[in-house]
Amino acid sequence: TTAGGAAYASVPRRFAMAYGNPQVDGAPLLQRRDDGTVRVDTGPEPQRASMVPRQWPPHVISGWIRNSWRKMLGRPPVPETWDTLHDGPDAEGKWHPAGSHRRWFLLALVVIQTALATYFMAKVLPYHGADPLEVAILVLFAVLFSWVSAGFWTAMMGFLVLAKGGDRHLISRSAASDAPIDPAARTAVIMPICNEDVTRVFAGLRATYESLERTGELQHFDFIVLSDSGNPDLRTAEHDAWMEVCRAVGGFGRIFYRWRRHRVKRKTGNVADFCRRWGSKYRYMIVLDADSVMSGDCLATLTRLMEANPGAGIIQTAPLAVGRDTLYARVQQFSTRVYGPLFTAGLHYWQLGESHY
């Protein structure tokens, strides 16, 4: 239908009857292009910025081997072209020496325990490890036992840390729970999705939004759903669900929806595209999975922790499974409640600011 057609001309009126005249970033949600066509503007105003990748510095050992080899060949060492500047006043952190000492201690515990277990394992074998087949068995046993040993010492140290009331290097001790958040500390809560259950996604988003609203800190956050869905019917359902959630909670101008036409590099590309288009508008970013639900207190606490620890790059929360239905999933949900905190505290003790994430 042409822009001047009667059916097309009635789009703004029918849209206003269904949704009123909501505003997004201070502009009408329904906007008219220069050619006269009408579009629904569901995203925030772009503020593009470049994302130049930083060269990752080599490991100490691999860098030493590479430079030694180049020295033997009579070549100069590779210049340090990576970024040597640290972000924040305490980028290395006072925890760094303690973390190195703890990991060396963990390595010693695992090696000693594995060596003893392998020794006693060899004693029960018929040839006490002298046969080639038994050597292969002992090698596999040592590898598997070291993995079990690392898990054992992680859980054990987590138990001891929780028993004494926490680690002295916990960053949560550096931020007051009621400290005001800097108005300039804008946080984007993004949810990358791709062909997901639309009802579940937006129900979780609404629960998170309403929980944050009850904390009184909603003004510091924006919610952005980043869709890579390829099914046209799903895209329509996502758009309708976004409209319904925004209308139900008054989220126009704070809850946004963006569908990416060119799906490059899947989820990581989706997040990177957001960072290039809108990342410069925010100081922090919280990434949710499609099935994630997070309390408003947790969102506000994460922002306060980042404010109190400017040298931190990523703060990883401890996820918990909820609402599982199948037997296996219920067992997994039970296990995360029982010994999940032990492993989380243990991982923090051994790794501190250099854990998995």
Short mmCIF file of C-alpha atoms in Angstrom, two decimals, residues 36-293:
data_model
loop_
_atom_site.label_atom_id
_atom_site.label_comp_id
_atom_site.label_asym_id
_atom_site.label_seq_id
_atom_site.Cartn_x
_atom_site.Cartn_y
_atom_site.Cartn_z
CA GLY A 36 5.92 9.43 4.19
CA THR A 37 6.02 5.87 5.48
CA VAL A 38 5.51 5.14 9.17
CA ARG A 39 7.74 3.03 11.39
CA VAL A 40 7.71 2.01 15.05
CA ASP A 41 10.88 3.20 16.77
CA THR A 42 11.58 0.66 19.51
CA GLY A 43 15.24 1.38 20.28
CA PRO A 44 17.17 4.13 22.03
CA GLU A 45 18.84 6.87 20.04
CA PRO A 46 22.18 5.51 18.71
CA GLN A 47 25.42 6.99 19.96
CA ARG A 48 28.03 5.18 17.90
CA ALA A 49 31.56 4.56 19.12
CA SER A 50 34.41 2.42 17.83
CA MET A 51 35.57 -0.77 19.54
CA VAL A 52 39.27 -1.19 18.79
CA PRO A 53 40.49 -4.60 20.00
CA ARG A 54 43.39 -4.59 22.41
CA GLN A 55 46.26 -6.98 21.81
CA TRP A 56 46.39 -9.54 24.60
CA PRO A 57 49.82 -9.76 26.27
CA PRO A 58 51.48 -13.19 25.98
CA HIS A 59 51.94 -15.52 28.91
CA VAL A 60 55.18 -15.03 30.83
CA ILE A 61 56.56 -18.45 29.84
CA SER A 62 55.48 -18.34 26.19
CA GLY A 63 56.78 -14.77 25.87
CA TRP A 64 60.14 -15.76 27.35
CA ILE A 65 60.43 -18.76 24.99
CA ARG A 66 59.56 -16.63 21.96
CA ASN A 67 62.03 -13.88 22.80
CA SER A 68 64.76 -16.41 23.66
CA TRP A 69 64.26 -18.11 20.31
CA ARG A 70 64.44 -14.78 18.49
CA LYS A 71 67.60 -13.92 20.42
CA MET A 72 69.21 -17.21 19.32
CA LEU A 73 68.38 -16.31 15.71
CA GLY A 74 69.89 -12.85 16.17
CA ARG A 75 66.57 -11.05 15.94
CA PRO A 76 65.35 -8.30 18.27
CA PRO A 77 62.63 -9.16 20.81
CA VAL A 78 59.02 -8.53 19.89
CA PRO A 79 58.05 -5.00 21.02
CA GLU A 80 55.21 -4.63 23.51
CA THR A 81 52.41 -3.26 21.36
CA TRP A 82 49.62 -4.18 23.73
CA ASP A 83 48.05 -1.74 26.14
CA THR A 84 50.13 -1.53 29.32
CA LEU A 85 47.91 1.05 30.99
CA HIS A 86 45.59 -0.14 33.73
CA ASP A 87 42.04 1.07 34.13
CA GLY A 88 41.16 2.38 37.55
CA PRO A 89 43.30 3.41 40.51
CA ASP A 90 43.77 -0.18 41.71
CA ALA A 91 43.72 -2.25 38.52
CA GLU A 92 46.16 -4.88 39.80
CA GLY A 93 44.47 -4.94 43.17
CA LYS A 94 45.87 -5.62 46.61
CA TRP A 95 44.59 -9.16 46.19
CA HIS A 96 47.00 -9.97 43.36
CA PRO A 97 49.97 -11.24 45.47
CA ALA A 98 47.61 -13.20 47.71
CA GLY A 99 45.95 -14.78 44.67
CA SER A 100 49.29 -15.92 43.25
CA HIS A 101 50.34 -17.48 46.56
CA ARG A 102 47.00 -19.24 46.95
CA ARG A 103 47.12 -20.77 43.49
CA TRP A 104 50.65 -22.08 44.04
CA PHE A 105 49.44 -23.59 47.30
CA LEU A 106 46.45 -25.18 45.51
CA LEU A 107 48.78 -26.63 42.88
CA ALA A 108 50.98 -28.13 45.61
CA LEU A 109 47.96 -29.67 47.35
CA VAL A 110 46.66 -31.22 44.13
CA VAL A 111 50.07 -32.55 43.06
CA ILE A 112 50.87 -34.07 46.48
CA GLN A 113 47.43 -35.64 46.85
CA THR A 114 47.49 -37.00 43.29
CA ALA A 115 51.01 -38.40 43.74
CA LEU A 116 50.00 -40.23 46.92
CA ALA A 117 46.82 -41.59 45.36
CA THR A 118 48.70 -42.74 42.24
CA TYR A 119 51.35 -44.43 44.41
CA PHE A 120 48.75 -46.43 46.33
CA MET A 121 46.91 -47.20 43.09
CA ALA A 122 50.12 -48.69 41.69
CA LYS A 123 50.46 -50.86 44.79
CA VAL A 124 47.16 -52.63 44.12
CA LEU A 125 47.95 -53.38 40.46
CA PRO A 126 49.36 -56.85 39.70
CA TYR A 127 52.70 -55.57 38.33
CA HIS A 128 52.80 -52.39 40.48
CA GLY A 129 52.98 -50.16 37.44
CA ALA A 130 55.81 -52.00 35.66
CA ASP A 131 53.63 -53.16 32.76
CA PRO A 132 53.03 -50.70 29.87
CA LEU A 133 49.28 -51.17 30.14
CA GLU A 134 49.42 -50.39 33.86
CA VAL A 135 51.46 -47.26 33.10
CA ALA A 136 48.68 -46.08 30.81
CA ILE A 137 46.14 -46.85 33.53
CA LEU A 138 48.15 -44.86 36.09
CA VAL A 139 48.50 -41.89 33.74
CA LEU A 140 44.75 -41.76 33.16
CA PHE A 141 44.14 -42.26 36.88
CA ALA A 142 46.46 -39.36 37.75
CA VAL A 143 44.75 -37.02 35.28
CA LEU A 144 41.26 -37.87 36.52
CA PHE A 145 42.24 -37.84 40.18
CA SER A 146 43.86 -34.41 39.88
CA TRP A 147 40.54 -33.09 38.57
CA VAL A 148 38.71 -34.64 41.53
CA SER A 149 41.37 -33.32 43.90
CA ALA A 150 40.98 -29.75 42.62
CA GLY A 151 37.22 -29.98 43.17
CA PHE A 152 37.75 -31.39 46.66
CA TRP A 153 40.08 -28.60 47.76
CA THR A 154 37.81 -25.99 46.18
CA ALA A 155 34.80 -27.24 48.13
CA MET A 156 36.84 -27.68 51.32
CA MET A 157 38.20 -24.15 51.20
CA GLY A 158 34.74 -22.83 50.38
CA PHE A 159 33.41 -24.56 53.48
CA LEU A 160 36.14 -23.04 55.66
CA VAL A 161 35.61 -19.56 54.19
CA LEU A 162 31.85 -19.69 54.78
CA ALA A 163 32.37 -21.09 58.28
CA LYS A 164 34.54 -18.16 59.32
CA GLY A 165 32.27 -15.54 57.72
CA GLY A 166 33.93 -14.73 54.39
CA ASP A 167 37.25 -13.85 52.81
CA ARG A 168 39.09 -10.64 53.64
CA HIS A 169 39.42 -9.88 49.91
CA LEU A 170 35.65 -9.87 49.22
CA ILE A 171 34.80 -6.85 47.11
CA SER A 172 31.31 -6.82 48.62
CA ARG A 173 32.87 -5.34 51.76
CA SER A 174 33.88 -2.22 49.84
CA ALA A 175 30.38 -1.00 48.98
CA ALA A 176 27.64 0.08 51.37
CA SER A 177 24.29 -1.51 50.65
CA ASP A 178 22.50 1.84 50.89
CA ALA A 179 25.11 4.02 49.18
CA PRO A 180 23.58 6.36 46.59
CA ILE A 181 24.36 5.53 42.96
CA ASP A 182 26.02 8.28 40.93
CA PRO A 183 23.42 9.69 38.49
CA ALA A 184 26.06 9.47 35.75
CA ALA A 185 26.51 5.74 36.38
CA ARG A 186 24.02 4.57 33.78
CA THR A 187 23.68 0.78 33.46
CA ALA A 188 22.35 -1.13 30.46
CA VAL A 189 20.64 -4.44 31.22
CA ILE A 190 20.76 -6.29 27.91
CA MET A 191 19.16 -9.61 27.00
CA PRO A 192 20.38 -11.21 23.73
CA ILE A 193 17.78 -13.65 22.40
CA CYS A 194 17.44 -15.82 19.31
CA ASN A 195 14.30 -17.85 18.55
CA GLU A 196 13.41 -18.19 22.24
CA ASP A 197 10.13 -18.78 24.05
CA VAL A 198 8.67 -15.28 23.82
CA THR A 199 6.33 -15.62 26.80
CA ARG A 200 9.09 -16.83 29.11
CA VAL A 201 11.58 -14.19 27.95
CA PHE A 202 9.32 -11.20 28.54
CA ALA A 203 7.82 -12.62 31.73
CA GLY A 204 11.32 -12.83 33.18
CA LEU A 205 12.14 -9.36 31.90
CA ARG A 206 9.01 -7.93 33.48
CA ALA A 207 9.72 -9.64 36.82
CA THR A 208 13.25 -8.21 36.84
CA TYR A 209 12.01 -4.73 35.88
CA GLU A 210 9.31 -4.65 38.55
CA SER A 211 11.74 -5.91 41.20
CA LEU A 212 14.18 -3.13 40.30
CA GLU A 213 11.37 -0.57 40.37
CA ARG A 214 10.58 -1.54 43.96
CA THR A 215 14.16 -0.70 45.01
CA GLY A 216 13.77 2.92 43.92
CA GLU A 217 16.86 2.73 41.67
CA LEU A 218 15.09 2.28 38.34
CA GLN A 219 16.21 5.66 37.01
CA HIS A 220 19.81 4.40 36.70
CA PHE A 221 18.95 1.48 34.39
CA ASP A 222 17.74 0.81 30.86
CA PHE A 223 16.58 -2.59 29.59
CA ILE A 224 17.34 -3.60 26.00
CA VAL A 225 16.19 -6.83 24.34
CA LEU A 226 18.57 -7.68 21.47
CA SER A 227 16.83 -10.06 19.10
CA ASP A 228 18.52 -12.23 16.49
CA SER A 229 15.38 -14.27 15.79
CA GLY A 230 15.08 -15.39 12.20
CA ASN A 231 11.46 -16.55 12.32
CA PRO A 232 9.11 -13.74 11.16
CA ASP A 233 6.29 -15.02 13.37
CA LEU A 234 8.57 -14.98 16.40
CA ARG A 235 9.71 -11.45 15.60
CA THR A 236 6.10 -10.31 15.47
CA ALA A 237 5.38 -12.06 18.77
CA GLU A 238 8.47 -10.45 20.34
CA HIS A 239 7.38 -7.02 19.18
CA ASP A 240 3.86 -7.52 20.53
CA ALA A 241 5.19 -8.84 23.85
CA TRP A 242 7.52 -5.84 24.14
CA MET A 243 4.61 -3.47 23.55
CA GLU A 244 2.44 -5.25 26.11
CA VAL A 245 5.16 -5.25 28.78
CA CYS A 246 5.95 -1.58 28.22
CA ARG A 247 2.29 -0.65 28.40
CA ALA A 248 1.73 -2.77 31.54
CA VAL A 249 4.66 -1.37 33.55
CA GLY A 250 4.97 2.06 31.95
CA GLY A 251 8.31 1.08 30.47
CA PHE A 252 8.30 3.14 27.27
CA GLY A 253 11.58 5.02 27.16
CA ARG A 254 13.24 2.57 29.57
CA ILE A 255 12.58 -0.86 28.01
CA PHE A 256 13.79 -1.13 24.42
CA TYR A 257 13.67 -3.77 21.70
CA ARG A 258 16.07 -4.11 18.79
CA TRP A 259 15.98 -6.71 16.00
CA ARG A 260 19.26 -7.17 14.15
CA ARG A 261 18.87 -7.68 10.43
CA HIS A 262 22.36 -9.09 9.80
CA ARG A 263 23.21 -11.79 12.34
CA VAL A 264 27.01 -11.64 12.47
CA LYS A 265 28.91 -13.79 15.01
CA ARG A 266 25.74 -14.83 16.79
CA LYS A 267 25.47 -13.84 20.47
CA THR A 268 28.91 -12.24 20.79
CA GLY A 269 28.29 -10.25 17.63
CA ASN A 270 24.91 -9.18 18.98
CA VAL A 271 26.48 -7.84 22.18
CA ALA A 272 29.35 -6.23 20.26
CA ASP A 273 26.88 -4.50 17.95
CA PHE A 274 25.07 -3.07 20.97
CA CYS A 275 28.36 -1.81 22.41
CA ARG A 276 29.23 -0.05 19.16
CA ARG A 277 25.81 1.56 18.75
CA TRP A 278 24.84 2.41 22.33
CA GLY A 279 27.68 1.39 24.65
CA SER A 280 29.04 4.93 25.05
CA LYS A 281 25.72 5.98 26.63
CA TYR A 282 26.30 3.71 29.61
CA ARG A 283 29.03 3.20 32.20
CA TYR A 284 28.14 -0.43 32.99
CA MET A 285 26.43 -3.35 31.28
CA ILE A 286 24.66 -6.37 32.76
CA VAL A 287 24.11 -9.28 30.37
CA LEU A 288 21.17 -11.62 31.02
CA ASP A 289 20.45 -14.93 29.36
CA ALA A 290 17.07 -15.47 27.74
CA ASP A 291 15.85 -17.45 30.77
CA SER A 292 17.47 -15.24 33.43
CA VAL A 293 15.57 -13.53 36.23
#
